[in-house]
Short mmCIF file of C-alpha atoms and ligand atoms in Angstrom, two decimals:
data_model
loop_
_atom_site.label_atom_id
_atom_site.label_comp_id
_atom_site.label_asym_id
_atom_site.label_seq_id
_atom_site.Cartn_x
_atom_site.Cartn_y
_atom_site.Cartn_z
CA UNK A 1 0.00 0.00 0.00
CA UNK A 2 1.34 3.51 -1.01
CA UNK A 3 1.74 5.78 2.47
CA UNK A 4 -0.25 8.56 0.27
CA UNK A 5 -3.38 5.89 0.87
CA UNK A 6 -6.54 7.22 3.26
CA UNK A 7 -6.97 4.95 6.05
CA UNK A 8 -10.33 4.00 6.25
CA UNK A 9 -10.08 0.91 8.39
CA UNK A 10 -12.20 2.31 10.91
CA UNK A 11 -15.14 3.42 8.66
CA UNK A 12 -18.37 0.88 8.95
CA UNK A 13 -19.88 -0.30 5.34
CA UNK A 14 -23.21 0.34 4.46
CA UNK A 15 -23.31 -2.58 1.80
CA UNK A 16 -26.31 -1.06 -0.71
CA UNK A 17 -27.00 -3.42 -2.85
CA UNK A 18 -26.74 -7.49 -2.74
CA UNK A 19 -28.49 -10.82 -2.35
CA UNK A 20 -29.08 -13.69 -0.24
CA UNK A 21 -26.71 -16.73 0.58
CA UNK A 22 -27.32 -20.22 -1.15
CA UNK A 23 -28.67 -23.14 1.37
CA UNK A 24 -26.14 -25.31 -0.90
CA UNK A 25 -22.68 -23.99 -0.48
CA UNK A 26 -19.71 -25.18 -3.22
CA UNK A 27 -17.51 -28.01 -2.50
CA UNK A 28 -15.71 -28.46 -5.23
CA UNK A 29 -13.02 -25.72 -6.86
CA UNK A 30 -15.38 -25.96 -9.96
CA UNK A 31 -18.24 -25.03 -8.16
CA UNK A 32 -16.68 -22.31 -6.06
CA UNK A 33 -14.92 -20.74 -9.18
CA UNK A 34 -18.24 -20.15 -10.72
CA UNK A 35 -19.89 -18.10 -8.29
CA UNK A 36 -16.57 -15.60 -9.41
CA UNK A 37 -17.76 -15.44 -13.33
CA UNK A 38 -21.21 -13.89 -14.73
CA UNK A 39 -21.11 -16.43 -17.66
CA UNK A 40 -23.48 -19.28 -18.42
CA UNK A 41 -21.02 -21.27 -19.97
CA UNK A 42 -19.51 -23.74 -17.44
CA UNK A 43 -16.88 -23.90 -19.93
CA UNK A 44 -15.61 -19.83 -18.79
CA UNK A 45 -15.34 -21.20 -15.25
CA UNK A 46 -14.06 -24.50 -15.82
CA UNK A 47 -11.57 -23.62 -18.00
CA UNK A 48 -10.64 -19.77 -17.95
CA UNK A 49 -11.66 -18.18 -14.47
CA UNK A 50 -8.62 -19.39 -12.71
CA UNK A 51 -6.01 -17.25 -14.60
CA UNK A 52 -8.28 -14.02 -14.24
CA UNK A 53 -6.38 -11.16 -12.14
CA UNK A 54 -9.61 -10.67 -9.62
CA UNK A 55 -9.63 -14.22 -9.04
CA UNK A 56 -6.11 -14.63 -8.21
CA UNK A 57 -6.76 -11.76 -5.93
CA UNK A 58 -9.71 -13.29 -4.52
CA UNK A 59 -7.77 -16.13 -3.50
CA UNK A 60 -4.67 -14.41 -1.93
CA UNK A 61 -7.29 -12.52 0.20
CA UNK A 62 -8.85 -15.20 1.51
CA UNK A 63 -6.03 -17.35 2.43
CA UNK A 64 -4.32 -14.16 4.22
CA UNK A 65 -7.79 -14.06 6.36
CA UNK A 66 -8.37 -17.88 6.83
CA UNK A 67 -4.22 -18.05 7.39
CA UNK A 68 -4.05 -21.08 4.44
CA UNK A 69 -2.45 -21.40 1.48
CA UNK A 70 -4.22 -19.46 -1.11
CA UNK A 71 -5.56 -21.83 -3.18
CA UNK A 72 -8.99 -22.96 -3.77
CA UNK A 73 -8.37 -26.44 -2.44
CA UNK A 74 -6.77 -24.62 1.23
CA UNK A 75 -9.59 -22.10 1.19
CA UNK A 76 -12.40 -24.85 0.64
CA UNK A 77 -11.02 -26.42 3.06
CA UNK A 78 -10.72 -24.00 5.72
CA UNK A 79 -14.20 -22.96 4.94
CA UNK A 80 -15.83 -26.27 5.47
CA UNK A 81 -14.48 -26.79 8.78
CA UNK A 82 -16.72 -24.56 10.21
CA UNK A 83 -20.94 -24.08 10.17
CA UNK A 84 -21.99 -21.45 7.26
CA UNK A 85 -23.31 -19.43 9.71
CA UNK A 86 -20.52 -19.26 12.08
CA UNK A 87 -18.29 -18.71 8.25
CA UNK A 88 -20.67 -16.02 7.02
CA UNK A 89 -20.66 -14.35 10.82
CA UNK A 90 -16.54 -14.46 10.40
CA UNK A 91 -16.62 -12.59 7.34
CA UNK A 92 -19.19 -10.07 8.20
CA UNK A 93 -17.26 -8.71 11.22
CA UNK A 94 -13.84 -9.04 9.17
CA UNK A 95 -15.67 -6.75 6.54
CA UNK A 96 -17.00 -4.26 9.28
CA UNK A 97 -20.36 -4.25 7.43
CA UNK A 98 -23.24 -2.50 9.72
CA UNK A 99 -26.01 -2.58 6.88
CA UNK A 100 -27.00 -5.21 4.00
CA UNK A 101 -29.54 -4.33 1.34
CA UNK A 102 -30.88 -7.13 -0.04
CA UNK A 103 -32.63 -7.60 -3.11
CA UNK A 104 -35.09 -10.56 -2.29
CA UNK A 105 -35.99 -11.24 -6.47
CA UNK A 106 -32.79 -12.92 -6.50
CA UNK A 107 -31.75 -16.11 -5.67
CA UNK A 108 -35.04 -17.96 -5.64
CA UNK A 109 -36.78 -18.35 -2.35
CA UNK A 110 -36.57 -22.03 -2.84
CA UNK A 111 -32.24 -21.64 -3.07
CA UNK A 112 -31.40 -18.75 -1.06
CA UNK A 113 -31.79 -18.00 2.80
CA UNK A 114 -34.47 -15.97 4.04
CA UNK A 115 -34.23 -12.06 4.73
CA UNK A 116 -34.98 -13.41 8.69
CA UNK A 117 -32.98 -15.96 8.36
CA UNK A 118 -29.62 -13.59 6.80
CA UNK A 119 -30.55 -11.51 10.02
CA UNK A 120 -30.20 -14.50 12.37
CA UNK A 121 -27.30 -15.35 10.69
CA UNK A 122 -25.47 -12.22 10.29
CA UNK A 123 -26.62 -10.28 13.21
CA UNK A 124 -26.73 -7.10 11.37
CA UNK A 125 -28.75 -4.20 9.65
CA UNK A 126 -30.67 -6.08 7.09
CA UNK A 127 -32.97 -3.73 4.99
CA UNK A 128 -35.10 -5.40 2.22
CA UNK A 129 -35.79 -4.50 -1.30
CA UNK A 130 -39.08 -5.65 -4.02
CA UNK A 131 -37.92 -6.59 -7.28
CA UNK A 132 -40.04 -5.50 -9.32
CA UNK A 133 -40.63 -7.75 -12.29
CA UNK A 134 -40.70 -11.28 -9.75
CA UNK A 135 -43.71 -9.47 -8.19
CA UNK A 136 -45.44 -8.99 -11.77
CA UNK A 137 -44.44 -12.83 -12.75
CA UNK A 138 -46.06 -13.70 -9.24
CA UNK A 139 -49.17 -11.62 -9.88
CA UNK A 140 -49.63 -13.07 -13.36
CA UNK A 141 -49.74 -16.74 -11.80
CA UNK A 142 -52.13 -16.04 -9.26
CA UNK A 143 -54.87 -13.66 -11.30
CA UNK A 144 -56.47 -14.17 -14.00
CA UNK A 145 -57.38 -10.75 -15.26
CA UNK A 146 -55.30 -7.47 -16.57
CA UNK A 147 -57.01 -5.31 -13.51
CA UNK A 148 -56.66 -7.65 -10.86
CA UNK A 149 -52.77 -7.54 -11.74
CA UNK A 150 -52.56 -4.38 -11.71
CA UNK A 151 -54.59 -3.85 -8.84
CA UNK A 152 -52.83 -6.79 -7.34
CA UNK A 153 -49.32 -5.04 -7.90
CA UNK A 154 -50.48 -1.91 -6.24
CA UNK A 155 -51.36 -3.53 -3.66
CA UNK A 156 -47.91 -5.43 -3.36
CA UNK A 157 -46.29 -2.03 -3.14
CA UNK A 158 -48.30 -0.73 -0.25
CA UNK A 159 -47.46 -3.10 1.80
CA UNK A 160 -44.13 -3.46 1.12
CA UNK A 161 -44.08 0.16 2.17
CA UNK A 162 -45.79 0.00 5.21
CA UNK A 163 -43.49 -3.58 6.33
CA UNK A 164 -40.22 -0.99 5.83
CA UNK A 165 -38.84 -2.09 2.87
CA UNK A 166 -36.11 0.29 2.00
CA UNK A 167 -35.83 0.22 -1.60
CA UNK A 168 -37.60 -0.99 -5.21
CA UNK A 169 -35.25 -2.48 -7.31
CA UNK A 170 -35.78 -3.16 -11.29
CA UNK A 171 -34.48 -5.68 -13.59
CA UNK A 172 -35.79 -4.44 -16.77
CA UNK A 173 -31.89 -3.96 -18.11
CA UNK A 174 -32.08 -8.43 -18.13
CA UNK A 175 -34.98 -8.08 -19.97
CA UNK A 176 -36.07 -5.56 -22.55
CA UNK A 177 -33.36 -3.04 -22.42
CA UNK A 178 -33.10 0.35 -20.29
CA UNK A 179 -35.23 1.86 -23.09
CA UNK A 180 -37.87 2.22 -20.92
CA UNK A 181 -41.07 3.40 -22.15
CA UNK A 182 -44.41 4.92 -20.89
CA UNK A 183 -46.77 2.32 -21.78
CA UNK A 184 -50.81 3.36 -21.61
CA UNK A 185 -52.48 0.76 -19.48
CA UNK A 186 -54.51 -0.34 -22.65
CA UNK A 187 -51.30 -1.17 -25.17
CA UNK A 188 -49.75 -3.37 -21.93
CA UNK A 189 -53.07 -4.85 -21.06
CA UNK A 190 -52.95 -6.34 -24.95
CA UNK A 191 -50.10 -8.87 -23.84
CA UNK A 192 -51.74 -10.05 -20.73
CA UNK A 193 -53.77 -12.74 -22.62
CA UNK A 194 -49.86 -14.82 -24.21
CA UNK A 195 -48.56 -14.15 -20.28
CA UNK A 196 -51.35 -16.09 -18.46
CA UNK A 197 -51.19 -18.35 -21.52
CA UNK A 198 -47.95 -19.43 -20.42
CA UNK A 199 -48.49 -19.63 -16.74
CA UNK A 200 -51.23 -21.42 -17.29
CA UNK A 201 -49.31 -24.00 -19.14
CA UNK A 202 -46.17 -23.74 -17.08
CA UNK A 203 -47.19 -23.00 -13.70
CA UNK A 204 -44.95 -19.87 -13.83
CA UNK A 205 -44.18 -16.88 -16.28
CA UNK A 206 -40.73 -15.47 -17.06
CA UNK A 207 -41.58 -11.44 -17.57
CA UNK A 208 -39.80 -10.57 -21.36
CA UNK A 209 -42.74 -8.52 -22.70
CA UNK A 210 -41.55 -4.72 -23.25
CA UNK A 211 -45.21 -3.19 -22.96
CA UNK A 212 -45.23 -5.16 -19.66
CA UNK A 213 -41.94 -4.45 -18.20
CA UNK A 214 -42.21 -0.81 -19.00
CA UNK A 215 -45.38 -0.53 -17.58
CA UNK A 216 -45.12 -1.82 -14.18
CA UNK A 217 -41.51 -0.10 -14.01
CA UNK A 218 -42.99 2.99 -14.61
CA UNK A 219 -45.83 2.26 -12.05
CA UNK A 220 -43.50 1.47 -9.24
CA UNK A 221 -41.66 4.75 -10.02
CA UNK A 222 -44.75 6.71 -9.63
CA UNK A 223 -45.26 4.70 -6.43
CA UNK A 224 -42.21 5.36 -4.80
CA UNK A 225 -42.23 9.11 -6.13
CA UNK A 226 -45.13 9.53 -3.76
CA UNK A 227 -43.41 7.68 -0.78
CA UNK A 228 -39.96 9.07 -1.25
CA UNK A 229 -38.92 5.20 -2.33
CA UNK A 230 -35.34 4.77 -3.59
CA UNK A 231 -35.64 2.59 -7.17
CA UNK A 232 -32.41 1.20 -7.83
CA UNK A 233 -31.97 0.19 -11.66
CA UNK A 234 -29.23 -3.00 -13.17
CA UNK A 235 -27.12 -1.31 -15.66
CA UNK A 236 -23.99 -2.05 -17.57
CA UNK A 237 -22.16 -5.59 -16.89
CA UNK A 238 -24.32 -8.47 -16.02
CA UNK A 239 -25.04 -11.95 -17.47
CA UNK A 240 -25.12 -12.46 -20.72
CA UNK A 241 -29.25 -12.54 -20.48
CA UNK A 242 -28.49 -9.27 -21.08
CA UNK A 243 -27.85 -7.33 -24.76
CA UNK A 244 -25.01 -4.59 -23.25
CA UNK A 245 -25.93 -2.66 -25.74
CA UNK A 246 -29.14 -1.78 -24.17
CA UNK A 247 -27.56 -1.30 -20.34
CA UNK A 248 -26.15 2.24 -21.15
CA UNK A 249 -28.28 4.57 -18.21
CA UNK A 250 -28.49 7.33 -20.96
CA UNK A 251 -31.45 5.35 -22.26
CA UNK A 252 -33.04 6.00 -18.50
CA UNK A 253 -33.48 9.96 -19.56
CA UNK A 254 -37.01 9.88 -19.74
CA UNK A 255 -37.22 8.57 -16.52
CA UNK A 256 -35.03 11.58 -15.23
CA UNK A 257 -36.91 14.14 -17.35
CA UNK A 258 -40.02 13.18 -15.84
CA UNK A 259 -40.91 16.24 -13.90
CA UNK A 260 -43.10 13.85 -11.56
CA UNK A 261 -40.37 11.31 -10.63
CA UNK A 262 -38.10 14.17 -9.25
CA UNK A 263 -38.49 12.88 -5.57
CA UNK A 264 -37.09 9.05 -6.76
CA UNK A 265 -33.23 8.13 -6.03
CA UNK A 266 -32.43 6.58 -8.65
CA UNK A 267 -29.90 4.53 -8.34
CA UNK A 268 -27.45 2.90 -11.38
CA UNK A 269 -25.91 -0.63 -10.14
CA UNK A 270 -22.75 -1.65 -11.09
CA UNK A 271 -21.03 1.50 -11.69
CA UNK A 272 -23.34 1.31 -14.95
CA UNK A 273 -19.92 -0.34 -16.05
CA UNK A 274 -18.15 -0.14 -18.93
CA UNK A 275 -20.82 3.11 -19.21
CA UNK A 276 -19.41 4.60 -16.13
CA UNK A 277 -18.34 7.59 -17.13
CA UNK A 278 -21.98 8.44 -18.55
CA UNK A 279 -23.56 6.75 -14.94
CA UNK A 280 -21.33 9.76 -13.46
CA UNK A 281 -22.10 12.39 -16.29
CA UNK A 282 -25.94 11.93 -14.68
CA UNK A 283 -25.17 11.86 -11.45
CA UNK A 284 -23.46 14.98 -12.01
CA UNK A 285 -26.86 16.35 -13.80
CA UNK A 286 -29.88 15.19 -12.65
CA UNK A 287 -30.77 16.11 -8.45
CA UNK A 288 -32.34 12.33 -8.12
CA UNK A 289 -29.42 10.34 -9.77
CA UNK A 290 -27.11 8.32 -7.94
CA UNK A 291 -24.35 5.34 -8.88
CA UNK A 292 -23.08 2.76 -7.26
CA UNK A 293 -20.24 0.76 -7.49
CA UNK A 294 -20.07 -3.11 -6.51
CA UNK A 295 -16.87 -4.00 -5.25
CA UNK A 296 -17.65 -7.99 -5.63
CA UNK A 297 -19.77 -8.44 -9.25
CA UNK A 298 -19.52 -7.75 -12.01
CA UNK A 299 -15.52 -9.49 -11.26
CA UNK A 300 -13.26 -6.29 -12.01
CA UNK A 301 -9.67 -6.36 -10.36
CA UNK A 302 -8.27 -3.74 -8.47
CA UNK A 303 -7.03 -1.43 -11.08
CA UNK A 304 -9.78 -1.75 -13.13
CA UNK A 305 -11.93 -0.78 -9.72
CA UNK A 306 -9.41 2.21 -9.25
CA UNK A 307 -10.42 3.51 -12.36
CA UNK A 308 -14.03 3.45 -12.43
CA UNK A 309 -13.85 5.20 -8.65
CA UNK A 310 -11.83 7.90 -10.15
CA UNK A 311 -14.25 8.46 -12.94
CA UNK A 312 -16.87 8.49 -10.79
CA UNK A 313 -15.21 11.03 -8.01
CA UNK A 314 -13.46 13.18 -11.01
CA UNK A 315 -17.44 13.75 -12.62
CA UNK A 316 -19.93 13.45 -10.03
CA UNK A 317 -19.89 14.93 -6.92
CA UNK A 318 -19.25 12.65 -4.04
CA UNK A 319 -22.48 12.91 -1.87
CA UNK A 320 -23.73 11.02 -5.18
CA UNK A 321 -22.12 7.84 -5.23
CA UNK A 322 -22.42 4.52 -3.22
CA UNK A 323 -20.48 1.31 -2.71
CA UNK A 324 -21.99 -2.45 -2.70
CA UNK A 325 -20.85 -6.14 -2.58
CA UNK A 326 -23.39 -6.72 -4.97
CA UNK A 327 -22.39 -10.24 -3.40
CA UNK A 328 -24.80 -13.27 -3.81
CA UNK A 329 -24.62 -17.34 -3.16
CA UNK A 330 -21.19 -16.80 -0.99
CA UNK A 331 -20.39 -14.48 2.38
CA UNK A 332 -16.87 -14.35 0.54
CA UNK A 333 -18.57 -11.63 -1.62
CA UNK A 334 -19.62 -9.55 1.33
CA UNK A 335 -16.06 -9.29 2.74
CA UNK A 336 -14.37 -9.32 -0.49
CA UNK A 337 -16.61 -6.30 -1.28
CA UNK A 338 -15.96 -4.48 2.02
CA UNK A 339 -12.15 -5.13 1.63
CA UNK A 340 -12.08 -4.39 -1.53
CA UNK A 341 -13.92 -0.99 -1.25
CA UNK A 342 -11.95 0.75 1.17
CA UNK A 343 -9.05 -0.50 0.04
CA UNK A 344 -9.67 1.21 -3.81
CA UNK A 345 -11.49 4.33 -2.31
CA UNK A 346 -8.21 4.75 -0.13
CA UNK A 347 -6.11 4.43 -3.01
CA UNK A 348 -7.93 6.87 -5.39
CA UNK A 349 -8.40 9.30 -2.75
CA UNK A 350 -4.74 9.62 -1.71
CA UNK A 351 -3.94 9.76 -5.15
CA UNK A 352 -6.36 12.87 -5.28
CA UNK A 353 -4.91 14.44 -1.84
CA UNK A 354 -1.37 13.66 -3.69
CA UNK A 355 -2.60 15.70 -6.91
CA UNK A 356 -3.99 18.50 -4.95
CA UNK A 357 -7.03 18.43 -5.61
CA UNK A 358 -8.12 17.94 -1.88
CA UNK A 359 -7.17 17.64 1.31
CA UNK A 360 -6.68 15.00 3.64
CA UNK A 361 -9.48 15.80 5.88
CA UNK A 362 -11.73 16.15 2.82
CA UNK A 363 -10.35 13.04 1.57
CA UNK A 364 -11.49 11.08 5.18
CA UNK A 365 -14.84 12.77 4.50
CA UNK A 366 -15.05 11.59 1.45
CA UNK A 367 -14.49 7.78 2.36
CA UNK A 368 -16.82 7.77 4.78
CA UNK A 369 -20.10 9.44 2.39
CA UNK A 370 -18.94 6.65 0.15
CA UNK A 371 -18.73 3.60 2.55
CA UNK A 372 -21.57 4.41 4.56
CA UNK A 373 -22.99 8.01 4.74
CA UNK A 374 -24.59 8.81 1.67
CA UNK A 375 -26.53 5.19 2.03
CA UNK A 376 -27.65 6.24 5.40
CA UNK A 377 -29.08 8.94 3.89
CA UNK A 378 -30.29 8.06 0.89
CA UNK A 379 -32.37 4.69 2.18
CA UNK A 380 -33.30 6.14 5.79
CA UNK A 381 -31.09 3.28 7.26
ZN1 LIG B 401 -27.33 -7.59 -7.79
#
């Protein structure tokens, strides 16, 4: 570590945005080396993971903590000696996480732990968020008319209001595209009929109807514009279920422009990466805009991470920007994004002190908006 780096050791992570932990944990390197990749392909992680810079990382992390060799066979190992909750409880406190956001739409209730259930586990913060377009698959299965949907969903969104969830969250980037469209209630009702078609047949729906998506999303937006809701939005690298072409946030604008969704934090996942430097651009523009950058997933190694934190703190101001695990499946993520975030934001930030274009107590108050001050704020933690 440079001596020009910001010490921000002692600064407690608000982790934003991230999901629940798998009941079936990996035992094998394969298995393990996947939950590292955001490819389909078995082949990426069978083959090619192991010789990627973040993974290498990764590893030489983790053995340093668990004091083993690091390589995947020590690491499984050491991790397998001990109960996943008394593992995941480990990390948490190495990470010096005091909040986790989690969006429930992802992994599947029947796979991942329960919100109560992370709580038990982690002893922490836990603040919940409502994807939005599991609800609308839900609703679909269970009604068998346009208006009871909608009525249904507006209905889902109350409640999750008054139980304290903290944030929507929208994967309409996996879908459709961020191209996101107001929809009259007529033109989206049109597409209900092939939907309960297929849950009918299927016993389940997977939401990939535009008129549908873009509908509901802008629904929920007008929802939480009333109640002062955070809506946090997938852009930029994911799996490839998505086209990247269609993650660039620029294609949110309407959303922005939208003179009644000015009370909404917005919020771009992922660092809107490789669009960052347009995440920051509106960030820098619009009051309601906010990025955040996952320190876990999409896998980016340090330097790579350095650079998308400068971007972000050389365009947008810094009471706009967040930091997340985005971790899923493994507590590895959660540490490895704590660790990982204040050990880039120190970095970039004593390179900025060394430039002069701050101070060092500017600098200190930076890391600690970024790491846990603006999410505090912005969510109501
Ligand atoms: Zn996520």
């Amino acid at each position: 570590l440079s001596t020009s780096s910001i010490d921000l050791s002692q600064v407690a992570f608000a982790d934003n945005h991230a999901h629940a932990l798998l009941r079936e944990q990996p035992a094998t390197p394969e298995v393990f080396r996947r939950h590292f990749a955001e490819a389909h392909s078995p082949v990426v992680a069978g083959e090619h993971v192991g010789t990627a810079v973040h993974y290498r990382w990764a590893l030489r992390q983790l053995g340093s903590l668990l004091d083993v060799a690091p390589t995947e066979e020590a690491v499984l190992a050491a991790r397998a000696e001990a109960s996943l909750e008394m593992y995941a409880r480990r990390l948490i406190v190495a990470a010096g996480t005091s909040h986790l956001l989690l969006d429930e739409g992802f992994p599947h209730p029947n796979l991942g732990y329960s919100t109560a259930e992370m709580e038990a586990m982690l002893r922490i913060r836990i603040g919940r968020m409502l994807r939005i377009e599991t609800l609308v698959q839900e609703l679909i299965v269970r009604h068998g008319t346009w208006p009871e949907v909608v009525a249904g969903f507006d209905a889902a969104l109350a409640d999750a209001q008054e139980r304290g969830y903290v944030a929507l969250k929208s994967i309409a980037c996996y879908r459709t595209g961020l191209a996101i469209e107001r929809v009259a209630d007529d033109e989206a009702a049109r597409v209900f009929p092939a939907l309960r078609a297929e849950a009918e047949r299927a016993g389940s729906v997977r939401l990939a109807s535009k008129p549908a998506i873009d509908f509901f999303v802008w629904r929920a937006a007008r929802f939480a514009a009333d109640h002062g809701l955070p809506f946090q939005f997938h852009t930029g690298y994911g799996d490839p279920d998505l086209d990247l072409r269609l993650a660039n946030p620029l294609h949110l604008r309407p959303l922005f422009e939208d003179a009644s969704l000015q009370e909404v934090p917005i919020v771009l996942l992922h660092a809107s990466y490789p669009y960052t430097a347009e995440a920051a651009y509106l960030a820098a523009v619009y009051p309601n805009a906010y990025m955040d950058i996952a320190f876990s997933l999409p896998p980016l190694d340090r330097v790579e991470l350095n650079h998308i934190l400068h971007i972000a703190l050389g365009v947008a101001p810094a009471s706009k920007i967040m930091c997340s695990s985005d971790g899923v499946g493994i507590p590895e993520h959660y540490w490895l994004g704590a660790v990982r975030a204040r050990l880039c934001l120190g970095q970039v930030l004593g390179r900025l002190v060394e430039d002069d274009e701050i101070d060092r107590r500017q600098a200190e108050e930076m890391g600690r908006l970024l790491l846990q001050g603006n999410a505090l704020r912005v969510y109501r933690l």
